[in-house]
């Protein structure tokens, strides 16, 4: 409870800092006035310029909110994949999602078509489709062989991911002047965040995460092993397929808007488990909160040191913090 | 480290940047999609850099219209509002003469200064060579790899000039337009396209006369250089942009290849219109008679070039025809272009007398 409270306080704090800070200095009172004006229609005296309003309301607020949504998505998807695959190194991208999304984005950059509908361009569309198609392919292929389902899933994911990565490398080699755009997608970031984009992403992530959390019991059961889970009355293959689809959907929605941001999905669930133990009922919501705060905070830092890719910051803050936690863990840590 | 070729023309497609209004009722969605498709098809059939000004009918009926002026040589008064087509075939409406301008490419900044509009630039794209020096006091709102949208919005410029063919990230252009800013995208893959761009900037900024005069001046100086190199031998020239990893040179049909040809040389190109690196084998086979080192400012010397494995068989290396060149003057598609051509001609033909023209001074 205390942890959740602290998390919520941090969430509000990062929301405030994220909206107040940017490359253009806007008085904190003006920022507050703009937000209350747009949110509640209350006018506290119009002292700000039109451009300040655009900066705060159309650039910063959607950006901070998008980073929160993407952080939530990655952390919940990461916790789900780790539990499903019973593998501590699993993250949202482990089954080829990242390569699929990146290849989709690269193809979008190379196609001579440009349009934007409701904040989503071809790049976001193809990244989303690429992520889903790749994970569907992995899932179908993994069910053919005679290996145990988990091993087969992981190895097929690796193989398909490598294949797609080769395609991506080829696309990058052929891309000429467009290379920079593909590269910036691979590094991840929230430059394109906007209200329509947020409106498209938020429902997918929110519904996906809630449906996963409803199935926390299945996830707990699967963690104990297939046989035990079956004895607990869980339809193992059905639950696995559902959780896999939900986690993939949430991941695809996240990577479509933000590009590939590493580390959040891998480390946040581990940090949460180190603190509260392995119960998915706690791990999932706290991961959601932790992922949101970490990514939004990382984006604030990334913006304030000259718009560097946010993935660099998540790893820079996250890795040392994770190592400290690992060293201080008194009891043996398992998934 | 030398950057990618500054003016890399790579494809003949045109990217339509037209977009739909944000909220379309679901019934209209399909129609909207069809419109997008049609716009795309239309855009594909038009050519890059087409400048088609369509002057809106004047709103007031009382004043005698400038268009009815009988003498064609008289100064045409810029008429606003007007709608112009930029280099990515986007129709851009200019409501009135821009008072504040953001210029995201160094070449556009130079052109604006030469048109006497330097004091209207409130934000610029970073220029490592900082030309003209007066531009130094203008704050940077974009670097080579990122655009600070927030800063541009804060400046609230009347018009933003951006670079096409991915020079300014397409995402950033879309975002600026989404926020209601007027963005004109410029991209010149040839000398003629540079003329068109200067004229387009003149039309957008209400300086058509000065822009036409500038283009006339550049054309004259180009003709002078052409006359000076006429009849001279035409050596095979390799213009080395970078050779720290792969060897980078001009692509086929590129701006740079065109400049070398105009300067009285035969350009050795990469063999493809969208490939910028050239293999040593191809280079040996093409056998350059002159090697120009655009990477000389980054510490590359003729000795280093000659010592590279395999290069000693090239005629240029045998005869010691390896010379440094100031790449910025040659490749920047702005008012100094004829100085670049003269420099190129002089470096390819050191023995010939090439007229040296005075620069178009930046108007204070």
PDB file of N, CA, C and O in Angstrom, chain A residues 21-24 51 54-55 58-60 109-118 123 173-178 180-181 191-196 303 307, chain B residues 8 10-11 13-16 18-20 22-24 29 33 36 40 144-145 148-151 153-154 156 165-171 175 179 275-277:
ATOM      1  N   UNK A  21       8.770  21.549 -17.608  1.00  0.00           N
ATOM      2  CA  UNK A  21      10.100  21.705 -18.200  1.00  0.00           C
ATOM      3  C   UNK A  21      10.070  21.492 -19.708  1.00  0.00           C
ATOM      4  O   UNK A  21       9.341  20.652 -20.206  1.00  0.00           O
ATOM      5  N   UNK A  22      10.909  22.249 -20.415  1.00  0.00           N
ATOM      6  CA  UNK A  22      11.025  22.092 -21.855  1.00  0.00           C
ATOM      7  C   UNK A  22      12.106  23.007 -22.372  1.00  0.00           C
ATOM      8  O   UNK A  22      12.751  23.707 -21.590  1.00  0.00           O
ATOM      9  N   UNK A  23      12.303  23.015 -23.686  1.00  0.00           N
ATOM     10  CA  UNK A  23      13.387  23.829 -24.228  1.00  0.00           C
ATOM     11  C   UNK A  23      13.030  25.315 -24.217  1.00  0.00           C
ATOM     12  O   UNK A  23      13.895  26.165 -24.341  1.00  0.00           O
ATOM     13  N   UNK A  24      11.737  25.624 -24.098  1.00  0.00           N
ATOM     14  CA  UNK A  24      11.320  27.015 -23.974  1.00  0.00           C
ATOM     15  C   UNK A  24      10.865  27.241 -22.537  1.00  0.00           C
ATOM     16  O   UNK A  24      10.101  26.441 -21.992  1.00  0.00           O
ATOM     17  N   UNK A  51       1.312  30.915 -28.297  1.00  0.00           N
ATOM     18  CA  UNK A  51       2.324  29.891 -28.542  1.00  0.00           C
ATOM     19  C   UNK A  51       2.637  29.118 -27.264  1.00  0.00           C
ATOM     20  O   UNK A  51       2.888  27.919 -27.308  1.00  0.00           O
ATOM     21  N   UNK A  54       0.025  26.488 -26.959  1.00  0.00           N
ATOM     22  CA  UNK A  54       0.296  25.366 -27.868  1.00  0.00           C
ATOM     23  C   UNK A  54       1.398  24.479 -27.315  1.00  0.00           C
ATOM     24  O   UNK A  54       1.296  23.251 -27.343  1.00  0.00           O
ATOM     25  N   UNK A  55       2.465  25.117 -26.809  1.00  0.00           N
ATOM     26  CA  UNK A  55       3.600  24.340 -26.311  1.00  0.00           C
ATOM     27  C   UNK A  55       3.176  23.468 -25.140  1.00  0.00           C
ATOM     28  O   UNK A  55       3.472  22.274 -25.092  1.00  0.00           O
ATOM     29  N   UNK A  58      -0.464  21.251 -26.486  1.00  0.00           N
ATOM     30  CA  UNK A  58      -0.407  20.377 -27.657  1.00  0.00           C
ATOM     31  C   UNK A  58       0.909  19.631 -27.783  1.00  0.00           C
ATOM     32  O   UNK A  58       1.014  18.680 -28.542  1.00  0.00           O
ATOM     33  N   UNK A  59       1.938  20.081 -27.073  1.00  0.00           N
ATOM     34  CA  UNK A  59       3.228  19.386 -27.173  1.00  0.00           C
ATOM     35  C   UNK A  59       3.583  18.640 -25.888  1.00  0.00           C
ATOM     36  O   UNK A  59       3.813  17.447 -25.894  1.00  0.00           O
ATOM     37  N   UNK A  60       3.616  19.388 -24.764  1.00  0.00           N
ATOM     38  CA  UNK A  60       4.145  18.753 -23.552  1.00  0.00           C
ATOM     39  C   UNK A  60       3.177  17.772 -22.903  1.00  0.00           C
ATOM     40  O   UNK A  60       3.570  16.659 -22.559  1.00  0.00           O
ATOM     41  N   UNK A 109       9.047   3.854 -44.040  1.00  0.00           N
ATOM     42  CA  UNK A 109       9.909   4.984 -44.386  1.00  0.00           C
ATOM     43  C   UNK A 109      10.311   4.911 -45.855  1.00  0.00           C
ATOM     44  O   UNK A 109      10.398   5.923 -46.550  1.00  0.00           O
ATOM     45  N   UNK A 110      10.520   3.685 -46.350  1.00  0.00           N
ATOM     46  CA  UNK A 110      10.990   3.527 -47.727  1.00  0.00           C
ATOM     47  C   UNK A 110       9.873   3.677 -48.756  1.00  0.00           C
ATOM     48  O   UNK A 110      10.130   4.000 -49.904  1.00  0.00           O
ATOM     49  N   UNK A 111       8.622   3.427 -48.345  1.00  0.00           N
ATOM     50  CA  UNK A 111       7.519   3.567 -49.294  1.00  0.00           C
ATOM     51  C   UNK A 111       7.266   5.049 -49.581  1.00  0.00           C
ATOM     52  O   UNK A 111       7.292   5.860 -48.669  1.00  0.00           O
ATOM     53  N   UNK A 112       7.023   5.389 -50.842  1.00  0.00           N
ATOM     54  CA  UNK A 112       6.835   6.803 -51.175  1.00  0.00           C
ATOM     55  C   UNK A 112       5.419   7.279 -50.899  1.00  0.00           C
ATOM     56  O   UNK A 112       4.811   7.917 -51.724  1.00  0.00           O
ATOM     57  N   UNK A 113       4.882   6.946 -49.774  1.00  0.00           N
ATOM     58  CA  UNK A 113       3.524   7.372 -49.421  1.00  0.00           C
ATOM     59  C   UNK A 113       3.583   8.074 -48.079  1.00  0.00           C
ATOM     60  O   UNK A 113       4.265   7.614 -47.167  1.00  0.00           O
ATOM     61  N   UNK A 114       2.909   9.193 -47.969  1.00  0.00           N
ATOM     62  CA  UNK A 114       2.856   9.865 -46.677  1.00  0.00           C
ATOM     63  C   UNK A 114       1.424  10.284 -46.395  1.00  0.00           C
ATOM     64  O   UNK A 114       0.798  10.932 -47.218  1.00  0.00           O
ATOM     65  N   UNK A 115       0.883   9.870 -45.289  1.00  0.00           N
ATOM     66  CA  UNK A 115      -0.415  10.387 -44.871  1.00  0.00           C
ATOM     67  C   UNK A 115      -0.493  10.282 -43.366  1.00  0.00           C
ATOM     68  O   UNK A 115       0.260   9.555 -42.738  1.00  0.00           O
ATOM     69  N   UNK A 116      -1.368  11.033 -42.790  1.00  0.00           N
ATOM     70  CA  UNK A 116      -1.598  10.941 -41.364  1.00  0.00           C
ATOM     71  C   UNK A 116      -3.100  10.935 -41.141  1.00  0.00           C
ATOM     72  O   UNK A 116      -3.802  11.822 -41.604  1.00  0.00           O
ATOM     73  N   UNK A 117      -3.597   9.896 -40.501  1.00  0.00           N
ATOM     74  CA  UNK A 117      -5.009   9.852 -40.153  1.00  0.00           C
ATOM     75  C   UNK A 117      -5.098   9.707 -38.645  1.00  0.00           C
ATOM     76  O   UNK A 117      -4.530   8.764 -38.073  1.00  0.00           O
ATOM     77  N   UNK A 118      -5.761  10.645 -37.991  1.00  0.00           N
ATOM     78  CA  UNK A 118      -5.916  10.630 -36.542  1.00  0.00           C
ATOM     79  C   UNK A 118      -4.570  10.501 -35.830  1.00  0.00           C
ATOM     80  O   UNK A 118      -4.440   9.760 -34.868  1.00  0.00           O
ATOM     81  N   UNK A 123       4.038   4.889 -40.786  1.00  0.00           N
ATOM     82  CA  UNK A 123       5.088   4.304 -39.942  1.00  0.00           C
ATOM     83  C   UNK A 123       4.482   3.627 -38.719  1.00  0.00           C
ATOM     84  O   UNK A 123       4.758   2.459 -38.423  1.00  0.00           O
ATOM     85  N   UNK A 173      20.255  -0.613 -45.192  1.00  0.00           N
ATOM     86  CA  UNK A 173      21.337  -0.468 -46.162  1.00  0.00           C
ATOM     87  C   UNK A 173      20.845   0.234 -47.419  1.00  0.00           C
ATOM     88  O   UNK A 173      21.548   1.041 -48.017  1.00  0.00           O
ATOM     89  N   UNK A 174      19.591  -0.070 -47.797  1.00  0.00           N
ATOM     90  CA  UNK A 174      19.051   0.488 -49.040  1.00  0.00           C
ATOM     91  C   UNK A 174      18.430   1.877 -48.849  1.00  0.00           C
ATOM     92  O   UNK A 174      17.993   2.487 -49.806  1.00  0.00           O
ATOM     93  N   UNK A 175      18.381   2.358 -47.607  1.00  0.00           N
ATOM     94  CA  UNK A 175      17.509   3.496 -47.337  1.00  0.00           C
ATOM     95  C   UNK A 175      18.081   4.854 -47.710  1.00  0.00           C
ATOM     96  O   UNK A 175      17.356   5.825 -47.774  1.00  0.00           O
ATOM     97  N   UNK A 176      19.384   4.957 -47.960  1.00  0.00           N
ATOM     98  CA  UNK A 176      19.951   6.246 -48.348  1.00  0.00           C
ATOM     99  C   UNK A 176      19.677   7.326 -47.320  1.00  0.00           C
ATOM    100  O   UNK A 176      19.931   7.155 -46.131  1.00  0.00           O
ATOM    101  N   UNK A 177      19.105   8.432 -47.795  1.00  0.00           N
ATOM    102  CA  UNK A 177      18.901   9.584 -46.916  1.00  0.00           C
ATOM    103  C   UNK A 177      17.882   9.315 -45.819  1.00  0.00           C
ATOM    104  O   UNK A 177      17.829  10.015 -44.816  1.00  0.00           O
ATOM    105  N   UNK A 178      17.056   8.263 -45.991  1.00  0.00           N
ATOM    106  CA  UNK A 178      16.018   7.988 -45.013  1.00  0.00           C
ATOM    107  C   UNK A 178      16.555   7.237 -43.800  1.00  0.00           C
ATOM    108  O   UNK A 178      15.840   6.996 -42.845  1.00  0.00           O
ATOM    109  N   UNK A 180      18.372   8.031 -41.391  1.00  0.00           N
ATOM    110  CA  UNK A 180      18.267   8.757 -40.134  1.00  0.00           C
ATOM    111  C   UNK A 180      16.902   8.540 -39.476  1.00  0.00           C
ATOM    112  O   UNK A 180      16.795   8.401 -38.281  1.00  0.00           O
ATOM    113  N   UNK A 181      15.851   8.507 -40.320  1.00  0.00           N
ATOM    114  CA  UNK A 181      14.512   8.340 -39.770  1.00  0.00           C
ATOM    115  C   UNK A 181      14.328   6.934 -39.205  1.00  0.00           C
ATOM    116  O   UNK A 181      13.727   6.763 -38.142  1.00  0.00           O
ATOM    117  N   UNK A 191       8.870  12.102 -29.845  1.00  0.00           N
ATOM    118  CA  UNK A 191       8.812  13.334 -30.635  1.00  0.00           C
ATOM    119  C   UNK A 191       7.482  13.517 -31.339  1.00  0.00           C
ATOM    120  O   UNK A 191       7.043  14.639 -31.562  1.00  0.00           O
ATOM    121  N   UNK A 192       6.841  12.418 -31.734  1.00  0.00           N
ATOM    122  CA  UNK A 192       5.628  12.557 -32.542  1.00  0.00           C
ATOM    123  C   UNK A 192       4.361  12.553 -31.698  1.00  0.00           C
ATOM    124  O   UNK A 192       3.263  12.564 -32.244  1.00  0.00           O
ATOM    125  N   UNK A 193       4.519  12.517 -30.362  1.00  0.00           N
ATOM    126  CA  UNK A 193       3.338  12.404 -29.499  1.00  0.00           C
ATOM    127  C   UNK A 193       2.350  13.535 -29.761  1.00  0.00           C
ATOM    128  O   UNK A 193       2.738  14.687 -29.927  1.00  0.00           O
ATOM    129  N   UNK A 194       1.071  13.185 -29.833  1.00  0.00           N
ATOM    130  CA  UNK A 194       0.020  14.188 -30.036  1.00  0.00           C
ATOM    131  C   UNK A 194      -1.265  13.656 -29.421  1.00  0.00           C
ATOM    132  O   UNK A 194      -1.359  12.468 -29.103  1.00  0.00           O
ATOM    133  N   UNK A 195      -2.252  14.511 -29.270  1.00  0.00           N
ATOM    134  CA  UNK A 195      -3.518  14.077 -28.675  1.00  0.00           C
ATOM    135  C   UNK A 195      -4.177  12.951 -29.452  1.00  0.00           C
ATOM    136  O   UNK A 195      -4.577  11.937 -28.852  1.00  0.00           O
ATOM    137  N   UNK A 196      -4.331  13.092 -30.807  1.00  0.00           N
ATOM    138  CA  UNK A 196      -4.994  12.000 -31.530  1.00  0.00           C
ATOM    139  C   UNK A 196      -4.251  10.671 -31.377  1.00  0.00           C
ATOM    140  O   UNK A 196      -4.865   9.618 -31.254  1.00  0.00           O
ATOM    141  N   UNK A 303      14.834  14.975 -22.507  1.00  0.00           N
ATOM    142  CA  UNK A 303      14.505  16.260 -23.125  1.00  0.00           C
ATOM    143  C   UNK A 303      15.394  17.369 -22.586  1.00  0.00           C
ATOM    144  O   UNK A 303      15.842  18.235 -23.318  1.00  0.00           O
ATOM    145  N   UNK A 307      17.410  16.500 -25.838  1.00  0.00           N
ATOM    146  CA  UNK A 307      16.661  15.584 -26.678  1.00  0.00           C
ATOM    147  C   UNK A 307      17.466  14.371 -27.143  1.00  0.00           C
ATOM    148  O   UNK A 307      17.511  14.060 -28.326  1.00  0.00           O
TER     149      UNK A 307
ATOM    150  N   UNK B   8      21.824  14.928 -51.403  1.00  0.00           N
ATOM    151  CA  UNK B   8      21.724  13.612 -51.998  1.00  0.00           C
ATOM    152  C   UNK B   8      20.386  13.392 -52.694  1.00  0.00           C
ATOM    153  O   UNK B   8      19.413  13.065 -52.044  1.00  0.00           O
ATOM    154  N   UNK B  10      17.885  11.197 -54.497  1.00  0.00           N
ATOM    155  CA  UNK B  10      17.868   9.756 -54.621  1.00  0.00           C
ATOM    156  C   UNK B  10      16.632   9.186 -55.282  1.00  0.00           C
ATOM    157  O   UNK B  10      16.634   8.070 -55.737  1.00  0.00           O
ATOM    158  N   UNK B  11      15.580   9.915 -55.351  1.00  0.00           N
ATOM    159  CA  UNK B  11      14.459   9.281 -56.000  1.00  0.00           C
ATOM    160  C   UNK B  11      13.600  10.313 -56.698  1.00  0.00           C
ATOM    161  O   UNK B  11      13.617  11.485 -56.368  1.00  0.00           O
ATOM    162  N   UNK B  13      10.376  10.098 -56.913  1.00  0.00           N
ATOM    163  CA  UNK B  13       9.033  10.197 -56.364  1.00  0.00           C
ATOM    164  C   UNK B  13       8.848  11.521 -55.663  1.00  0.00           C
ATOM    165  O   UNK B  13       9.782  12.151 -55.261  1.00  0.00           O
ATOM    166  N   UNK B  14       7.637  11.878 -55.501  1.00  0.00           N
ATOM    167  CA  UNK B  14       7.315  13.082 -54.757  1.00  0.00           C
ATOM    168  C   UNK B  14       6.445  12.662 -53.591  1.00  0.00           C
ATOM    169  O   UNK B  14       5.535  11.856 -53.738  1.00  0.00           O
ATOM    170  N   UNK B  15       6.790  13.157 -52.419  1.00  0.00           N
ATOM    171  CA  UNK B  15       5.991  12.781 -51.261  1.00  0.00           C
ATOM    172  C   UNK B  15       4.903  13.804 -51.036  1.00  0.00           C
ATOM    173  O   UNK B  15       5.187  14.946 -50.725  1.00  0.00           O
ATOM    174  N   UNK B  16       3.670  13.440 -51.178  1.00  0.00           N
ATOM    175  CA  UNK B  16       2.627  14.406 -50.869  1.00  0.00           C
ATOM    176  C   UNK B  16       2.486  14.519 -49.362  1.00  0.00           C
ATOM    177  O   UNK B  16       2.472  13.527 -48.666  1.00  0.00           O
ATOM    178  N   UNK B  18       0.095  16.334 -47.994  1.00  0.00           N
ATOM    179  CA  UNK B  18      -1.262  16.765 -47.682  1.00  0.00           C
ATOM    180  C   UNK B  18      -1.859  15.835 -46.650  1.00  0.00           C
ATOM    181  O   UNK B  18      -1.685  14.630 -46.710  1.00  0.00           O
ATOM    182  N   UNK B  19      -2.546  16.401 -45.725  1.00  0.00           N
ATOM    183  CA  UNK B  19      -3.148  15.553 -44.714  1.00  0.00           C
ATOM    184  C   UNK B  19      -4.597  15.929 -44.512  1.00  0.00           C
ATOM    185  O   UNK B  19      -5.074  16.949 -44.987  1.00  0.00           O
ATOM    186  N   UNK B  20      -5.246  15.057 -43.771  1.00  0.00           N
ATOM    187  CA  UNK B  20      -6.661  15.250 -43.560  1.00  0.00           C
ATOM    188  C   UNK B  20      -6.876  16.064 -42.309  1.00  0.00           C
ATOM    189  O   UNK B  20      -6.037  16.116 -41.440  1.00  0.00           O
ATOM    190  N   UNK B  22      -8.102  16.609 -38.625  1.00  0.00           N
ATOM    191  CA  UNK B  22      -7.892  15.637 -37.566  1.00  0.00           C
ATOM    192  C   UNK B  22      -9.069  14.713 -37.317  1.00  0.00           C
ATOM    193  O   UNK B  22      -8.946  13.530 -37.306  1.00  0.00           O
ATOM    194  N   UNK B  23     -10.220  15.317 -37.080  1.00  0.00           N
ATOM    195  CA  UNK B  23     -11.353  14.466 -36.725  1.00  0.00           C
ATOM    196  C   UNK B  23     -12.277  14.337 -37.914  1.00  0.00           C
ATOM    197  O   UNK B  23     -12.915  15.287 -38.317  1.00  0.00           O
ATOM    198  N   UNK B  24     -12.286  13.146 -38.502  1.00  0.00           N
ATOM    199  CA  UNK B  24     -13.188  12.903 -39.607  1.00  0.00           C
ATOM    200  C   UNK B  24     -14.278  11.981 -39.112  1.00  0.00           C
ATOM    201  O   UNK B  24     -14.001  10.951 -38.544  1.00  0.00           O
ATOM    202  N   UNK B  29     -14.615   8.912 -43.618  1.00  0.00           N
ATOM    203  CA  UNK B  29     -13.276   8.313 -43.594  1.00  0.00           C
ATOM    204  C   UNK B  29     -12.880   7.714 -44.940  1.00  0.00           C
ATOM    205  O   UNK B  29     -11.799   7.933 -45.447  1.00  0.00           O
ATOM    206  N   UNK B  33      -9.877   8.704 -47.452  1.00  0.00           N
ATOM    207  CA  UNK B  33      -8.817   7.809 -47.901  1.00  0.00           C
ATOM    208  C   UNK B  33      -8.646   7.891 -49.412  1.00  0.00           C
ATOM    209  O   UNK B  33      -7.537   7.943 -49.932  1.00  0.00           O
ATOM    210  N   UNK B  36      -6.845  10.952 -50.329  1.00  0.00           N
ATOM    211  CA  UNK B  36      -5.405  10.799 -50.105  1.00  0.00           C
ATOM    212  C   UNK B  36      -4.765  10.066 -51.266  1.00  0.00           C
ATOM    213  O   UNK B  36      -3.744  10.468 -51.810  1.00  0.00           O
ATOM    214  N   UNK B  40      -2.024  11.444 -53.927  1.00  0.00           N
ATOM    215  CA  UNK B  40      -0.762  10.766 -54.134  1.00  0.00           C
ATOM    216  C   UNK B  40      -0.517  10.544 -55.624  1.00  0.00           C
ATOM    217  O   UNK B  40       0.556  10.816 -56.143  1.00  0.00           O
ATOM    218  N   UNK B 144      21.604  19.017 -36.962  1.00  0.00           N
ATOM    219  CA  UNK B 144      21.630  18.095 -38.082  1.00  0.00           C
ATOM    220  C   UNK B 144      20.603  16.979 -37.913  1.00  0.00           C
ATOM    221  O   UNK B 144      20.012  16.517 -38.868  1.00  0.00           O
ATOM    222  N   UNK B 145      20.373  16.556 -36.679  1.00  0.00           N
ATOM    223  CA  UNK B 145      19.485  15.401 -36.531  1.00  0.00           C
ATOM    224  C   UNK B 145      18.214  15.640 -35.724  1.00  0.00           C
ATOM    225  O   UNK B 145      17.471  14.718 -35.474  1.00  0.00           O
ATOM    226  N   UNK B 148      13.775  21.355 -32.848  1.00  0.00           N
ATOM    227  CA  UNK B 148      13.150  21.721 -31.580  1.00  0.00           C
ATOM    228  C   UNK B 148      11.797  22.386 -31.858  1.00  0.00           C
ATOM    229  O   UNK B 148      11.710  23.610 -32.000  1.00  0.00           O
ATOM    230  N   UNK B 149      10.776  21.552 -31.971  1.00  0.00           N
ATOM    231  CA  UNK B 149       9.435  22.031 -32.341  1.00  0.00           C
ATOM    232  C   UNK B 149       8.953  23.068 -31.321  1.00  0.00           C
ATOM    233  O   UNK B 149       8.356  24.086 -31.678  1.00  0.00           O
ATOM    234  N   UNK B 150       9.241  22.800 -30.054  1.00  0.00           N
ATOM    235  CA  UNK B 150       8.788  23.704 -29.002  1.00  0.00           C
ATOM    236  C   UNK B 150       9.327  25.132 -29.218  1.00  0.00           C
ATOM    237  O   UNK B 150       8.579  26.102 -29.132  1.00  0.00           O
ATOM    238  N   UNK B 151      10.603  25.230 -29.528  1.00  0.00           N
ATOM    239  CA  UNK B 151      11.204  26.555 -29.740  1.00  0.00           C
ATOM    240  C   UNK B 151      10.574  27.255 -30.940  1.00  0.00           C
ATOM    241  O   UNK B 151      10.336  28.463 -30.915  1.00  0.00           O
ATOM    242  N   UNK B 153       7.573  26.815 -32.179  1.00  0.00           N
ATOM    243  CA  UNK B 153       6.225  27.261 -31.812  1.00  0.00           C
ATOM    244  C   UNK B 153       6.296  28.538 -30.977  1.00  0.00           C
ATOM    245  O   UNK B 153       5.527  29.479 -31.167  1.00  0.00           O
ATOM    246  N   UNK B 154       7.279  28.600 -30.066  1.00  0.00           N
ATOM    247  CA  UNK B 154       7.423  29.788 -29.219  1.00  0.00           C
ATOM    248  C   UNK B 154       7.741  31.022 -30.055  1.00  0.00           C
ATOM    249  O   UNK B 154       7.342  32.136 -29.709  1.00  0.00           O
ATOM    250  N   UNK B 156       6.622  31.548 -33.013  1.00  0.00           N
ATOM    251  CA  UNK B 156       5.420  31.821 -33.803  1.00  0.00           C
ATOM    252  C   UNK B 156       5.737  32.507 -35.125  1.00  0.00           C
ATOM    253  O   UNK B 156       5.241  33.591 -35.415  1.00  0.00           O
ATOM    254  N   UNK B 165      13.594  15.803 -48.838  1.00  0.00           N
ATOM    255  CA  UNK B 165      14.386  14.581 -48.942  1.00  0.00           C
ATOM    256  C   UNK B 165      15.041  14.214 -47.625  1.00  0.00           C
ATOM    257  O   UNK B 165      16.233  13.912 -47.562  1.00  0.00           O
ATOM    258  N   UNK B 166      14.274  14.289 -46.533  1.00  0.00           N
ATOM    259  CA  UNK B 166      14.685  13.865 -45.199  1.00  0.00           C
ATOM    260  C   UNK B 166      15.699  14.790 -44.532  1.00  0.00           C
ATOM    261  O   UNK B 166      16.219  14.484 -43.473  1.00  0.00           O
ATOM    262  N   UNK B 167      16.039  15.935 -45.157  1.00  0.00           N
ATOM    263  CA  UNK B 167      16.973  16.852 -44.483  1.00  0.00           C
ATOM    264  C   UNK B 167      16.347  17.307 -43.167  1.00  0.00           C
ATOM    265  O   UNK B 167      16.955  17.224 -42.112  1.00  0.00           O
ATOM    266  N   UNK B 168      15.108  17.806 -43.243  1.00  0.00           N
ATOM    267  CA  UNK B 168      14.323  18.028 -42.041  1.00  0.00           C
ATOM    268  C   UNK B 168      13.465  16.777 -41.860  1.00  0.00           C
ATOM    269  O   UNK B 168      12.794  16.377 -42.805  1.00  0.00           O
ATOM    270  N   UNK B 169      13.521  16.126 -40.678  1.00  0.00           N
ATOM    271  CA  UNK B 169      12.755  14.887 -40.512  1.00  0.00           C
ATOM    272  C   UNK B 169      11.279  15.089 -40.868  1.00  0.00           C
ATOM    273  O   UNK B 169      10.660  16.049 -40.409  1.00  0.00           O
ATOM    274  N   UNK B 170      10.718  14.216 -41.740  1.00  0.00           N
ATOM    275  CA  UNK B 170       9.325  14.372 -42.163  1.00  0.00           C
ATOM    276  C   UNK B 170       8.357  14.447 -40.987  1.00  0.00           C
ATOM    277  O   UNK B 170       7.355  15.159 -41.054  1.00  0.00           O
ATOM    278  N   UNK B 171       8.678  13.723 -39.908  1.00  0.00           N
ATOM    279  CA  UNK B 171       7.825  13.781 -38.707  1.00  0.00           C
ATOM    280  C   UNK B 171       7.708  15.206 -38.197  1.00  0.00           C
ATOM    281  O   UNK B 171       6.636  15.662 -37.810  1.00  0.00           O
ATOM    282  N   UNK B 175       4.450  17.602 -37.912  1.00  0.00           N
ATOM    283  CA  UNK B 175       4.086  18.126 -36.596  1.00  0.00           C
ATOM    284  C   UNK B 175       3.892  19.650 -36.648  1.00  0.00           C
ATOM    285  O   UNK B 175       2.927  20.184 -36.126  1.00  0.00           O
ATOM    286  N   UNK B 179       0.414  21.822 -36.041  1.00  0.00           N
ATOM    287  CA  UNK B 179       0.252  22.869 -35.037  1.00  0.00           C
ATOM    288  C   UNK B 179      -0.123  24.201 -35.676  1.00  0.00           C
ATOM    289  O   UNK B 179      -0.089  25.243 -35.027  1.00  0.00           O
ATOM    290  N   UNK B 275      22.957   5.625 -54.470  1.00  0.00           N
ATOM    291  CA  UNK B 275      24.051   4.983 -53.741  1.00  0.00           C
ATOM    292  C   UNK B 275      25.160   6.029 -53.663  1.00  0.00           C
ATOM    293  O   UNK B 275      25.447   6.705 -54.644  1.00  0.00           O
ATOM    294  N   UNK B 276      25.733   6.195 -52.510  1.00  0.00           N
ATOM    295  CA  UNK B 276      26.737   7.241 -52.346  1.00  0.00           C
ATOM    296  C   UNK B 276      28.134   6.684 -52.149  1.00  0.00           C
ATOM    297  O   UNK B 276      29.103   7.412 -52.157  1.00  0.00           O
ATOM    298  N   UNK B 277      28.251   5.373 -51.930  1.00  0.00           N
ATOM    299  CA  UNK B 277      29.589   4.824 -51.751  1.00  0.00           C
ATOM    300  C   UNK B 277      30.034   4.123 -53.027  1.00  0.00           C
ATOM    301  O   UNK B 277      29.235   3.619 -53.813  1.00  0.00           O
TER     302      UNK B 277
END
